[in-house]
Structures are given as C-alpha cells and as structure tokens.
C-alpha cells in the first residue's frame, strides 16, 4: 500500500471499528442497567410483542386476585350477618315454644309476643343494613322515601298538612315499603288516609297499596283526641300515632282534634266508597282518600341484587367472570320454604304468639325460617369455597405467566456482563489503535525533512 498524507486508511478503519465497539458496549450497558434482554424492538421484535402481552396478562391476573379477595370479604360479611340472624331465630323459636304452653296467661304471652316481634324487626334491620360498599347482601336496603311533592298544594296528598293536624310522616318499616314483586320500582306503592265513624267513635283509617294493589289496612281509634276528649291536644302540643302493621307513623298537632270532632258528628253509619263505615275526607272531596294519597320513591341502588358478577380472569369471556347470587333473609322471605309458597315470619302479624294456637303455628314458621336461613348460608359457603379454588388457580396462572415473560425478556446478567467486558476491551483497544493510526502520517514528515 502506498504511503500518503491525504488519506489515512488505518485511522478510518480503526475509527469504524471503535464506533461499532462503542455502540455494542452502549447497548450492553443499557441491558445491564434495565435488567431486560429486550430494550427496544431492534433487540428482538417478536419477543418484545409476546412479552408485552404476557406482562399485561400478569398485571390483569394480579387485579383478578384482588377481586377474588374482595368477593370473599363480601361473602364473609354476608355470612356474619346470617350467623346473627340464626341466633335470633333460635331465640324466637324458644319464645314460641314457651308461649305454646297452656300454663301461661295471655298477659305473660303478651310479654313474650313483644320480644318476638321486636326480634323479627331486628332481623329486618340486620338484613337491611348488611352491605358491602353500598351493595345489599341480605335484603333490600329499604332506602324508601315519601314523594313529598304529593304533599304540596294542588297534589294528591295536599290534605295531609299541618292545617289539618298532620305535622309529619315517617316510614318505620323500610323493608315493607321496599317490597316490589314486579321489580319495577316502588312508585306504585302508596297509602291513603281518611277518617271513619264507627258507632260513636272516630278512627283514622290507613290503606296501603303495594304494586298497585291494596295490601293492608289498619285503623286506630282516636276518639279521645277529639276536642273535649281525655287526650285532646292543646295549642303547641303534639303526639305521634304509629301504624306498626303498615310501617308508618304520623306526627299530629292540636288541629287534629277538630277533624276528629267533626267525624264524630257525622250522620248515621253507612257503607263508604271503600266498604267501611261513613267516611270523612280530610279536606272535602268525593271519595275517601281524595287529596290524602302519598306515593313512595326508592333508591334503586339499595335493592338486593339478583347476582353480582366478579371479574376473576384476565379475559372477556363468561369463564373469566363469576356471578354470585344472593337470597333475601328478611322476615318476608324467611319461613316461606324452599318453594316460597308458605307463610313467612312477616305473615305472623303483630300478635304472632299472643295465643297458644298462634304460638304453636309460629313454632312451625320459625322452624321453616331456620331451614331457609341455612339454605342461604350454604349458598354463601359454596361460593366461598369456589372463590378459594379460583384464587389458587389465579396464583398458579400468574406464576407460570411470569415465568414465561421472564424467559423472553429478563436478562442473563452473567452472560451479558461477559459481553460488556469484551466490548469494553475492544473500545479501549480501538482508542489505542486509533491513536497509533493517527501517528502514522507523522512518519512521512521525516522523508520531507530529508
């Protein structure tokens, strides 16, 4: 090869090799610092694509594992509530058996009946209040309210007003008012109120409507509250009437006394439009209940769901979801039997064990209620066991997916460190050789110097 000072082939060659060695060392350093074999698609495009999908699957499986844990927690809360209801039912059966005995008088049975009905109300309270993150687990939340717009002037409940003796209305049994067999909301649940005269007495008569059909009627004798009566209210005085069979209470002021007095002075008894005795509409009108009807409104989020679907897989198929079904365990459902056709606890009424005969019937109803509750608890236990196995399967899947992703993407540090060391030596050697190549033209100066 000719010697010249214009071109330095050796330096160009050394520079090219140095550049390549430096780039290789830089890529090796990037892999070592990131811990992954595939830093960019140039390293292994196929492995990067597969690894990205596996990584997404692994993260999804981790979230599914969390979902399984939350589902188990939810079912544990439901089982805890049912365990308490089971204790209550055992006590109710004890009371019913005790009241069935002929050695008790009606007075003692009355004491037992009071506790029995209170315990039944507690079952409803537990079933209504047991929820997980706002999701009902044992029964409807009973988040029912009055349609207060009905009470405004010109609407169908306008006569239930302070001027007519009514200061307020309260719902005392949300579970009853949340009942909706047609699953169309509770807007077709309502009540109407009017006064009736029976003999020389005045009664406040309330009729409830569930799903558009008259369901219950309860009357309370208010004769003594009339003007001049022993319970007549003076100006500023108030009282509360509770219609326990209907789940309603009314706050009354002294204006009620005038309405009651007018009812007592009605003419001869006769058949009212509703089949009751002579009736007086509160503020006037053609038929009882005019201008005194109030509808219910409900928060649908407080209903007991038929089932809740939990995502326990990483995909979007039915096999990646588990639908957990729930059974109501309130007083309306317990005791109805497996077919749901028998009388339940709620059907026992307010005098559930007030007589020996009714107490003996209550024994049978409570026994069915205990069986119904055990079926509901067994249903929860079945799903808990299934979720345990689903969680174990997720853990195994996650382990295998992580292993597959690691094989594709994770770096063999020992092997890469060997490569990096080799590239480092090549870089150092390249720098030295480039320096030597740059010195070669200097030798030609000696020829020119002569």
PDB file of N, CA and C in Angstrom, residues 74 77 128-139 301-305 307-308 310 326:
ATOM      1  N   UNK A  74     -66.725  -9.869  50.951  1.00  0.00           N
ATOM      2  CA  UNK A  74     -68.146  -9.567  50.852  1.00  0.00           C
ATOM      3  C   UNK A  74     -68.980 -10.733  51.368  1.00  0.00           C
ATOM      4  N   UNK A  77     -68.904 -11.034  55.125  1.00  0.00           N
ATOM      5  CA  UNK A  77     -69.816 -10.091  55.784  1.00  0.00           C
ATOM      6  C   UNK A  77     -71.239 -10.633  55.762  1.00  0.00           C
ATOM      7  N   UNK A 128     -81.455  -5.388  56.246  1.00  0.00           N
ATOM      8  CA  UNK A 128     -81.490  -4.125  55.513  1.00  0.00           C
ATOM      9  C   UNK A 128     -80.165  -3.383  55.569  1.00  0.00           C
ATOM     10  N   UNK A 129     -79.445  -3.515  56.686  1.00  0.00           N
ATOM     11  CA  UNK A 129     -78.229  -2.717  56.885  1.00  0.00           C
ATOM     12  C   UNK A 129     -76.946  -3.449  56.517  1.00  0.00           C
ATOM     13  N   UNK A 130     -77.008  -4.748  56.262  1.00  0.00           N
ATOM     14  CA  UNK A 130     -75.809  -5.512  55.910  1.00  0.00           C
ATOM     15  C   UNK A 130     -75.481  -5.286  54.441  1.00  0.00           C
ATOM     16  N   UNK A 131     -74.394  -4.613  54.184  1.00  0.00           N
ATOM     17  CA  UNK A 131     -73.998  -4.333  52.800  1.00  0.00           C
ATOM     18  C   UNK A 131     -72.488  -4.270  52.696  1.00  0.00           C
ATOM     19  N   UNK A 132     -72.001  -4.314  51.479  1.00  0.00           N
ATOM     20  CA  UNK A 132     -70.565  -4.203  51.195  1.00  0.00           C
ATOM     21  C   UNK A 132     -70.401  -3.112  50.147  1.00  0.00           C
ATOM     22  N   UNK A 133     -69.818  -2.006  50.556  1.00  0.00           N
ATOM     23  CA  UNK A 133     -69.601  -0.882  49.647  1.00  0.00           C
ATOM     24  C   UNK A 133     -70.912  -0.430  48.994  1.00  0.00           C
ATOM     25  N   UNK A 134     -71.997  -0.446  49.797  1.00  0.00           N
ATOM     26  CA  UNK A 134     -73.285   0.001  49.298  1.00  0.00           C
ATOM     27  C   UNK A 134     -74.091  -1.066  48.585  1.00  0.00           C
ATOM     28  N   UNK A 135     -73.536  -2.270  48.426  1.00  0.00           N
ATOM     29  CA  UNK A 135     -74.247  -3.370  47.764  1.00  0.00           C
ATOM     30  C   UNK A 135     -74.958  -4.205  48.818  1.00  0.00           C
ATOM     31  N   UNK A 136     -76.281  -4.319  48.704  1.00  0.00           N
ATOM     32  CA  UNK A 136     -77.054  -5.089  49.675  1.00  0.00           C
ATOM     33  C   UNK A 136     -76.729  -6.569  49.567  1.00  0.00           C
ATOM     34  N   UNK A 137     -76.655  -7.240  50.720  1.00  0.00           N
ATOM     35  CA  UNK A 137     -76.257  -8.639  50.750  1.00  0.00           C
ATOM     36  C   UNK A 137     -77.336  -9.579  51.261  1.00  0.00           C
ATOM     37  N   UNK A 138     -78.211  -9.083  52.143  1.00  0.00           N
ATOM     38  CA  UNK A 138     -79.192  -9.969  52.788  1.00  0.00           C
ATOM     39  C   UNK A 138     -80.632  -9.570  52.519  1.00  0.00           C
ATOM     40  N   UNK A 139     -80.852  -8.420  51.947  1.00  0.00           N
ATOM     41  CA  UNK A 139     -82.209  -7.954  51.679  1.00  0.00           C
ATOM     42  C   UNK A 139     -82.180  -6.547  51.145  1.00  0.00           C
ATOM     43  N   UNK A 301     -80.406   1.719  43.955  1.00  0.00           N
ATOM     44  CA  UNK A 301     -79.099   1.174  44.321  1.00  0.00           C
ATOM     45  C   UNK A 301     -79.125   0.408  45.620  1.00  0.00           C
ATOM     46  N   UNK A 302     -80.244   0.538  46.400  1.00  0.00           N
ATOM     47  CA  UNK A 302     -80.341  -0.149  47.677  1.00  0.00           C
ATOM     48  C   UNK A 302     -81.123  -1.455  47.590  1.00  0.00           C
ATOM     49  N   UNK A 303     -81.440  -1.888  46.381  1.00  0.00           N
ATOM     50  CA  UNK A 303     -82.136  -3.151  46.212  1.00  0.00           C
ATOM     51  C   UNK A 303     -81.158  -4.317  46.329  1.00  0.00           C
ATOM     52  N   UNK A 304     -81.666  -5.461  46.813  1.00  0.00           N
ATOM     53  CA  UNK A 304     -80.850  -6.667  46.837  1.00  0.00           C
ATOM     54  C   UNK A 304     -80.679  -7.159  45.405  1.00  0.00           C
ATOM     55  N   UNK A 305     -79.438  -7.200  44.901  1.00  0.00           N
ATOM     56  CA  UNK A 305     -79.245  -7.647  43.506  1.00  0.00           C
ATOM     57  C   UNK A 305     -79.479  -9.143  43.373  1.00  0.00           C
ATOM     58  N   UNK A 307     -77.819 -11.028  41.413  1.00  0.00           N
ATOM     59  CA  UNK A 307     -76.464 -11.574  41.435  1.00  0.00           C
ATOM     60  C   UNK A 307     -75.470 -10.453  41.158  1.00  0.00           C
ATOM     61  N   UNK A 308     -74.241 -10.693  41.532  1.00  0.00           N
ATOM     62  CA  UNK A 308     -73.145  -9.752  41.283  1.00  0.00           C
ATOM     63  C   UNK A 308     -72.066 -10.510  40.517  1.00  0.00           C
ATOM     64  N   UNK A 310     -68.364 -10.979  39.355  1.00  0.00           N
ATOM     65  CA  UNK A 310     -66.988 -10.630  39.703  1.00  0.00           C
ATOM     66  C   UNK A 310     -66.046 -11.064  38.589  1.00  0.00           C
ATOM     67  N   UNK A 326     -77.596 -14.036  45.430  1.00  0.00           N
ATOM     68  CA  UNK A 326     -77.935 -13.769  46.832  1.00  0.00           C
ATOM     69  C   UNK A 326     -79.389 -14.116  47.091  1.00  0.00           C
TER      70      UNK A 326
END
